[in-house]
Amino acid sequence: MRDPNCIFCKIVDGKIPAEKLYEDSHALAFLDLEPRAPGHTLIVPKYHAETLETLPEEDAGPLFSAVKKVAKMLMRGLEADGATIGINQGAAAGQVVGHLHVHVLPRYHSDGGGAIQSVVNNKPKESLGEIKSKILKIT
Ligand code: AMP
Ligand code: ZN
């Protein structure tokens, strides 16, 4: 399933160009147009889903397998010391393109970047137990 108005669906269909690094029947990886690190790559499912929630179950495993392969390619090819791997899910989390994509950012000891948790510092007022109850709807 593709959305004809979606920029990443257009890349999947070869209608707009991208620097593709990896492709299989379920996923495609290409370099981010505005890289925040050398080799900053996006891995997308070929199925148009805005978020993980709407991604069909059968596409989830293959997407993660592609992330694993691409992260290894980037680490080796660019001699990276590590990688930050993440999804901006929803506008509140910074998602701009409405087609699920996993960012992989090769990391180096000296790159000055932080850990993925440093994107937010919204400390909870409730205890961990209260939060767990809310999530599990225990009263
Ligand atoms: P976000 O939705 O905030 O997770 O990020 C969307 C990402 O897509 C940004 O890092 C953009 O630089 C990248 N991007 C947008 N359009 C293209 C494109 N045509 N080719 C490659 N990367 C793109
Ligand atoms: Zn799409």
XYZ file of N, CA, C and O and ligand atoms in Angstrom:
580
model
N 0.841 -1.192 0.000
C 0.000 0.000 0.000
C 0.882 1.251 0.000
O 1.785 1.364 0.825
N 0.656 2.137 -0.974
C 1.404 3.388 -1.055
C 0.420 4.562 -1.025
O -0.730 4.427 -1.435
N 0.919 5.714 -0.586
C 0.142 6.950 -0.642
C 0.771 7.789 -1.757
O 1.943 8.171 -1.650
N 0.017 8.089 -2.808
C 0.595 8.807 -3.952
C 1.124 10.200 -3.598
O 1.943 10.758 -4.331
N 0.664 10.748 -2.465
C 1.134 12.082 -2.072
C 2.303 12.039 -1.101
O 2.765 13.093 -0.646
N 2.767 10.846 -0.773
C 3.795 10.712 0.256
C 5.192 10.697 -0.379
O 5.467 9.926 -1.303
N 6.063 11.534 0.159
C 7.411 11.674 -0.414
C 8.220 10.380 -0.293
O 8.968 10.025 -1.217
N 8.056 9.659 0.810
C 8.830 8.419 0.964
C 8.250 7.295 0.098
O 8.995 6.460 -0.399
N 6.926 7.283 -0.106
C 6.350 6.330 -1.058
C 6.889 6.605 -2.462
O 7.170 5.665 -3.223
N 7.065 7.886 -2.783
C 7.611 8.234 -4.111
C 9.049 7.738 -4.237
O 9.460 7.282 -5.312
N 9.809 7.809 -3.160
C 11.184 7.275 -3.198
C 11.129 5.755 -3.371
O 11.870 5.190 -4.180
N 10.236 5.101 -2.626
C 10.095 3.639 -2.742
C 9.770 3.256 -4.189
O 10.314 2.283 -4.735
N 8.919 4.037 -4.833
C 8.498 3.730 -6.208
C 9.480 4.253 -7.257
O 9.217 4.134 -8.465
N 10.571 4.879 -6.814
C 11.577 5.393 -7.763
C 11.118 6.630 -8.510
O 11.706 6.995 -9.524
N 10.064 7.303 -7.994
C 9.556 8.495 -8.701
C 10.353 9.744 -8.358
O 10.336 10.718 -9.103
N 11.005 9.743 -7.199
C 11.965 10.816 -6.904
C 13.267 10.155 -6.447
O 13.256 9.065 -5.890
N 14.394 10.831 -6.733
C 15.686 10.179 -6.478
C 16.070 10.163 -5.003
O 15.588 10.982 -4.212
N 16.907 9.206 -4.661
C 17.483 9.125 -3.309
C 18.762 8.313 -3.422
O 18.928 7.521 -4.353
N 19.656 8.525 -2.469
C 20.899 7.738 -2.412
C 20.594 6.470 -1.634
O 20.691 6.426 -0.400
N 20.172 5.440 -2.375
C 19.729 4.192 -1.736
C 20.927 3.343 -1.304
O 21.888 3.186 -2.057
N 20.820 2.786 -0.112
C 21.898 1.941 0.424
C 21.506 0.477 0.499
O 22.357 -0.402 0.463
N 20.208 0.215 0.645
C 19.760 -1.169 0.865
C 18.282 -1.265 0.488
O 17.515 -0.329 0.734
N 17.929 -2.404 -0.095
C 16.520 -2.615 -0.445
C 16.200 -4.102 -0.374
O 17.014 -4.943 -0.780
N 15.048 -4.434 0.163
C 14.526 -5.801 0.050
C 13.028 -5.686 -0.206
O 12.528 -4.600 -0.509
N 12.305 -6.807 -0.107
C 10.891 -6.760 -0.494
C 10.027 -5.936 0.461
O 8.941 -5.495 0.093
N 10.499 -5.692 1.668
C 9.687 -4.976 2.664
C 10.196 -3.589 3.041
O 9.445 -2.794 3.608
N 11.483 -3.334 2.809
C 12.076 -2.097 3.347
C 13.085 -1.491 2.384
O 13.631 -2.178 1.507
N 13.309 -0.207 2.578
C 14.276 0.537 1.758
C 15.049 1.477 2.686
O 14.465 2.073 3.590
N 16.353 1.596 2.430
C 17.184 2.521 3.212
C 17.854 3.495 2.265
O 18.348 3.110 1.197
N 17.849 4.762 2.657
C 18.487 5.792 1.819
C 19.045 6.894 2.721
O 18.604 7.062 3.868
N 20.019 7.627 2.182
C 20.653 8.682 2.976
C 19.695 9.840 3.204
O 18.958 10.245 2.285
N 19.696 10.366 4.425
C 18.889 11.551 4.746
C 19.438 12.743 3.947
O 20.646 12.948 3.851
N 18.505 13.505 3.386
C 18.856 14.666 2.554
C 19.519 15.776 3.370
O 20.262 16.588 2.830
N 19.214 15.848 4.630
C 19.813 16.870 5.498
C 20.501 16.171 6.676
O 19.998 16.205 7.802
N 21.632 15.534 6.382
C 22.269 14.681 7.403
C 22.749 15.440 8.625
O 23.332 16.516 8.507
N 22.497 14.858 9.789
C 23.002 15.407 11.048
C 24.304 14.725 11.450
O 24.895 15.061 12.478
N 24.712 13.745 10.660
C 25.979 13.042 10.865
C 26.333 12.392 9.535
O 25.429 12.102 8.733
N 27.625 12.158 9.270
C 27.978 11.464 8.028
C 27.331 10.075 8.010
O 27.480 9.318 8.969
N 26.586 9.797 6.943
C 25.930 8.489 6.836
C 24.570 8.428 7.506
O 23.981 7.350 7.607
N 24.042 9.568 7.933
C 22.681 9.617 8.519
C 21.710 8.988 7.510
O 21.556 9.473 6.389
N 21.082 7.906 7.916
C 20.275 7.087 6.998
C 18.861 6.901 7.537
O 18.644 6.883 8.755
N 17.917 6.793 6.622
C 16.524 6.488 6.983
C 16.165 5.116 6.425
O 16.473 4.821 5.263
N 15.534 4.305 7.246
C 15.024 3.016 6.779
C 13.513 3.083 6.862
O 12.959 3.408 7.928
N 12.854 2.801 5.753
C 11.390 2.898 5.706
C 10.774 1.559 5.302
O 11.358 0.825 4.502
N 9.590 1.269 5.834
C 8.856 0.119 5.299
C 8.322 0.506 3.928
O 7.998 1.676 3.696
N 8.197 -0.448 3.020
C 7.627 -0.121 1.708
C 6.121 0.133 1.818
O 5.553 0.862 1.019
N 5.515 -0.468 2.827
C 4.086 -0.259 3.095
C 3.916 1.135 3.715
O 4.611 1.481 4.669
N 2.992 1.930 3.187
C 2.784 3.266 3.756
C 2.033 3.179 5.083
O 0.832 2.915 5.121
N 2.767 3.402 6.159
C 2.157 3.484 7.487
C 2.763 4.715 8.150
O 3.971 4.959 8.018
N 1.933 5.485 8.822
C 2.447 6.715 9.429
C 3.304 6.414 10.656
O 4.322 7.063 10.890
N 2.867 5.424 11.432
C 3.573 5.106 12.677
C 3.677 3.585 12.839
O 3.039 2.831 12.104
N 4.412 3.184 13.851
C 4.534 1.750 14.152
C 3.164 1.124 14.406
O 2.923 -0.025 14.062
N 2.268 1.910 15.043
C 0.942 1.379 15.394
C 0.168 0.905 14.181
O -0.582 -0.066 14.256
N 0.331 1.597 13.066
C -0.457 1.247 11.876
C 0.337 0.382 10.894
O -0.180 0.034 9.829
N 1.566 0.054 11.247
C 2.356 -0.843 10.396
C 1.847 -2.275 10.579
O 1.750 -2.758 11.709
N 1.499 -2.969 9.498
C 1.053 -4.363 9.652
C 2.120 -5.181 10.372
O 3.328 -4.970 10.151
N 1.643 -6.099 11.204
C 2.541 -6.923 12.020
C 3.634 -7.584 11.166
O 4.803 -7.627 11.556
N 3.239 -8.046 9.978
C 4.196 -8.793 9.145
C 5.294 -7.902 8.551
O 6.260 -8.413 7.995
N 5.131 -6.582 8.651
C 6.173 -5.679 8.149
C 7.129 -5.241 9.260
O 8.190 -4.678 8.975
N 6.753 -5.487 10.509
C 7.555 -4.973 11.629
C 8.892 -5.702 11.750
O 9.947 -5.057 11.888
N 8.862 -7.016 11.682
C 10.093 -7.797 11.790
C 11.066 -7.472 10.670
O 12.233 -7.158 10.923
N 10.591 -7.518 9.405
C 11.481 -7.184 8.296
C 12.057 -5.770 8.389
O 13.211 -5.543 8.004
N 11.284 -4.818 8.908
C 11.822 -3.458 9.055
C 13.001 -3.476 10.023
O 14.060 -2.906 9.756
N 12.825 -4.173 11.128
C 13.902 -4.206 12.126
C 15.123 -4.972 11.607
O 16.266 -4.591 11.893
N 14.878 -6.005 10.812
C 15.998 -6.737 10.197
C 16.785 -5.816 9.269
O 18.020 -5.873 9.224
N 16.061 -4.987 8.508
C 16.736 -4.047 7.603
C 17.539 -3.030 8.410
O 18.675 -2.692 8.035
N 16.989 -2.563 9.519
C 17.716 -1.619 10.380
C 19.025 -2.267 10.859
O 20.092 -1.650 10.838
N 18.928 -3.515 11.267
C 20.115 -4.244 11.752
C 21.184 -4.332 10.657
O 22.360 -4.049 10.902
N 20.767 -4.688 9.445
C 21.723 -4.805 8.329
C 22.357 -3.451 8.008
O 23.574 -3.347 7.820
N 21.525 -2.434 7.926
C 22.022 -1.117 7.520
C 22.942 -0.527 8.597
O 23.981 0.070 8.280
N 22.587 -0.713 9.842
C 23.440 -0.200 10.925
C 24.821 -0.853 10.834
O 25.855 -0.181 10.991
N 24.854 -2.133 10.530
C 26.133 -2.834 10.390
C 26.920 -2.275 9.196
O 28.130 -2.022 9.301
N 26.221 -2.056 8.062
C 26.887 -1.481 6.879
C 27.503 -0.125 7.212
O 28.633 0.185 6.814
N 26.745 0.696 7.920
C 27.215 2.056 8.241
C 28.403 2.005 9.199
O 29.393 2.717 9.018
N 28.274 1.165 10.213
C 29.358 1.058 11.208
C 30.662 0.643 10.527
O 31.711 1.233 10.771
N 30.558 -0.365 9.651
C 31.763 -0.870 8.983
C 32.267 0.111 7.945
O 33.451 0.402 7.874
N 31.348 0.584 7.101
C 31.741 1.445 5.974
C 32.316 2.775 6.419
O 33.173 3.341 5.746
N 31.824 3.277 7.524
C 32.258 4.607 7.968
C 33.119 4.540 9.225
O 33.420 5.569 9.826
N 33.480 3.328 9.615
C 34.314 3.117 10.803
C 33.786 3.896 12.000
O 34.523 4.617 12.680
N 32.473 3.775 12.215
C 31.835 4.494 13.324
C 32.134 3.785 14.646
O 32.388 2.587 14.688
N 32.071 4.575 15.721
C 32.282 4.014 17.068
C 30.976 3.506 17.673
O 30.977 2.771 18.658
N 29.852 3.953 17.110
C 28.543 3.567 17.635
C 27.468 4.091 16.701
O 27.770 4.594 15.603
N 26.216 3.985 17.121
C 25.115 4.520 16.306
C 23.951 4.877 17.217
O 23.709 4.203 18.225
N 23.258 5.939 16.848
C 21.994 6.269 17.508
C 20.891 5.858 16.548
O 20.916 6.229 15.364
N 19.943 5.075 17.051
C 18.900 4.494 16.202
C 17.556 4.856 16.810
O 17.300 4.530 17.980
N 16.712 5.552 16.052
C 15.443 5.964 16.661
C 14.386 6.416 15.676
O 14.651 6.651 14.495
N 13.181 6.520 16.229
C 11.997 6.924 15.454
C 11.383 8.153 16.105
O 11.167 8.160 17.324
N 11.116 9.183 15.313
C 10.298 10.296 15.791
C 8.852 9.914 15.498
O 8.426 9.944 14.337
N 8.113 9.516 16.514
C 6.747 9.010 16.298
C 5.727 10.063 16.706
O 5.522 10.312 17.890
N 5.091 10.694 15.700
C 4.097 11.731 15.956
C 4.742 13.112 16.002
O 5.925 13.260 16.327
N 3.918 14.127 15.689
C 4.417 15.508 15.621
C 5.040 15.936 16.947
O 6.053 16.653 16.967
N 4.478 15.493 18.072
C 5.003 15.885 19.389
C 6.437 15.415 19.564
O 7.219 16.018 20.307
N 6.770 14.345 18.888
C 8.128 13.784 18.994
C 9.018 14.265 17.855
O 10.161 13.803 17.736
N 8.490 15.173 17.023
C 9.320 15.732 15.961
C 9.145 15.087 14.604
O 9.914 15.359 13.685
N 8.115 14.231 14.451
C 7.909 13.611 13.133
C 7.377 14.650 12.152
O 6.393 15.334 12.428
N 8.061 14.765 11.037
C 7.654 15.714 9.994
C 7.093 14.961 8.789
O 6.049 15.326 8.248
N 7.788 13.913 8.379
C 7.316 13.125 7.232
C 6.396 12.005 7.745
O 6.798 11.212 8.603
N 5.173 11.970 7.215
C 4.152 11.050 7.723
C 4.232 9.646 7.156
O 3.209 9.040 6.816
N 5.421 9.149 7.027
C 5.648 7.741 6.615
C 6.729 7.245 7.563
O 7.854 7.796 7.569
N 6.374 6.249 8.348
C 7.294 5.704 9.353
C 8.713 5.558 8.805
O 8.901 5.034 7.700
N 9.681 6.017 9.587
C 11.081 5.865 9.179
C 11.945 5.769 10.418
O 11.692 6.431 11.425
N 12.975 4.952 10.312
C 13.919 4.771 11.415
C 15.198 5.519 11.041
O 15.768 5.277 9.980
N 15.596 6.435 11.920
C 16.861 7.159 11.700
C 18.003 6.310 12.250
O 17.918 5.792 13.374
N 19.084 6.216 11.479
C 20.330 5.660 12.013
C 21.406 6.728 11.828
O 21.664 7.180 10.702
N 21.969 7.146 12.942
C 23.021 8.173 12.926
C 24.323 7.554 13.408
O 24.445 7.220 14.599
N 25.289 7.372 12.489
C 26.597 6.887 12.937
C 27.180 7.853 13.965
O 27.046 9.074 13.827
N 27.797 7.297 15.000
C 28.315 8.129 16.088
C 29.806 7.887 16.310
O 30.310 6.791 16.088
N 30.452 8.935 16.777
C 31.892 8.891 17.053
C 32.135 9.445 18.452
O 31.392 10.337 18.909
N 33.164 8.941 19.087
C 33.466 9.394 20.450
C 33.568 10.914 20.523
O 33.168 11.527 21.493
N 34.072 11.505 19.447
C 34.367 12.951 19.495
C 33.295 13.799 18.811
O 33.542 14.970 18.523
N 32.077 13.246 18.547
C 31.127 14.020 17.721
C 30.318 15.064 18.498
O 29.557 15.845 17.909
N 30.446 15.083 19.805
C 29.785 16.125 20.594
C 28.301 15.879 20.821
O 27.625 16.689 21.461
N 27.758 14.792 20.317
C 26.326 14.509 20.491
C 26.039 13.842 21.821
O 26.955 13.440 22.550
N 24.725 13.724 22.120
C 24.319 13.122 23.397
C 23.623 11.788 23.184
O 23.538 11.277 22.069
N 23.138 11.249 24.284
C 22.383 9.994 24.238
C 20.943 10.288 23.813
O 20.463 11.420 23.936
N 20.253 9.287 23.357
C 18.895 9.468 22.823
C 17.940 10.023 23.900
O 17.033 10.789 23.589
N 18.181 9.700 25.168
C 17.309 10.204 26.243
C 17.422 11.718 26.407
O 16.555 12.335 27.024
N 18.466 12.316 25.862
C 18.660 13.745 26.082
C 17.741 14.601 25.208
O 17.774 15.823 25.309
N 16.892 13.993 24.380
C 15.971 14.797 23.567
C 14.847 15.398 24.413
O 14.182 16.337 23.983
N 14.611 14.879 25.620
C 13.547 15.421 26.461
C 13.957 15.291 27.930
O 14.738 14.402 28.290
N 13.434 16.230 28.760
C 13.718 16.138 30.198
C 12.447 16.470 30.980
O 12.426 17.371 31.812
N 11.379 15.762 30.644
C 10.052 15.977 31.222
C 9.867 14.983 32.370
O 9.146 13.995 32.260
N 10.491 15.293 33.489
C 10.536 14.331 34.603
C 9.133 14.081 35.159
O 8.375 15.026 35.386
N 8.744 12.833 35.393
C 7.396 12.536 35.905
C 7.218 12.992 37.349
O 8.169 12.993 38.124
N 5.948 13.384 37.690
C 5.639 13.772 39.072
C 5.205 12.548 39.871
O 5.332 12.505 41.085
N 4.639 11.551 39.189
C 4.181 10.335 39.868
C 5.335 9.349 40.048
O 6.374 9.479 39.408
N 5.088 8.362 40.910
C 6.080 7.301 41.096
C 6.054 6.360 39.888
O 5.091 6.347 39.112
N 7.070 5.553 39.794
C 7.108 4.567 38.701
C 5.923 3.612 38.805
O 5.321 3.224 37.802
N 5.553 3.237 40.060
C 4.418 2.328 40.273
C 3.118 2.938 39.778
O 2.290 2.261 39.164
N 2.913 4.241 40.072
C 1.686 4.922 39.618
C 1.636 4.981 38.088
O 0.581 4.786 37.478
N 2.777 5.218 37.518
C 2.820 5.285 36.049
C 2.530 3.920 35.457
O 1.754 3.786 34.500
N 3.114 2.911 36.067
C 2.862 1.543 35.585
C 1.363 1.215 35.671
O 0.777 0.660 34.736
N 0.718 1.601 36.797
C -0.716 1.335 36.961
C -1.531 2.019 35.868
O -2.476 1.441 35.330
N -1.146 3.260 35.571
C -1.855 3.997 34.523
C -1.746 3.260 33.193
O -2.730 3.087 32.475
N -0.539 2.817 32.907
C -0.309 2.142 31.624
C -1.097 0.847 31.557
O -1.716 0.517 30.551
N -1.091 0.131 32.644
C -1.758 -1.186 32.659
C -3.219 -1.094 33.084
O -3.905 -2.100 33.188
N -3.668 0.153 33.347
C -5.059 0.428 33.749
C -5.447 -0.353 35.026
O -6.558 -0.866 35.150
N -4.493 -0.440 35.968
C -4.771 -1.072 37.262
C -5.235 0.044 38.194
O -4.612 1.100 38.247
N -6.335 -0.158 38.947
C -6.805 0.915 39.832
C -6.614 0.532 41.299
O -6.408 -0.611 41.622
P 11.329 13.299 10.882
O 9.977 13.177 10.186
O 11.449 14.537 11.725
O 11.714 12.061 11.651
O 12.460 13.462 9.793
C 12.253 13.415 8.418
C 13.616 13.307 7.796
O 13.442 13.075 6.418
C 14.499 14.557 7.944
O 15.727 14.199 8.568
C 14.695 15.026 6.507
O 15.979 15.558 6.268
C 14.468 13.739 5.720
N 13.995 13.909 4.361
C 12.935 14.648 3.941
N 12.783 14.525 2.609
C 13.762 13.693 2.181
C 14.134 13.171 0.906
N 13.460 13.503 -0.215
N 15.192 12.354 0.838
C 15.883 12.014 1.947
N 15.580 12.465 3.178
C 14.535 13.299 3.289
Zn 4.372 6.739 2.303
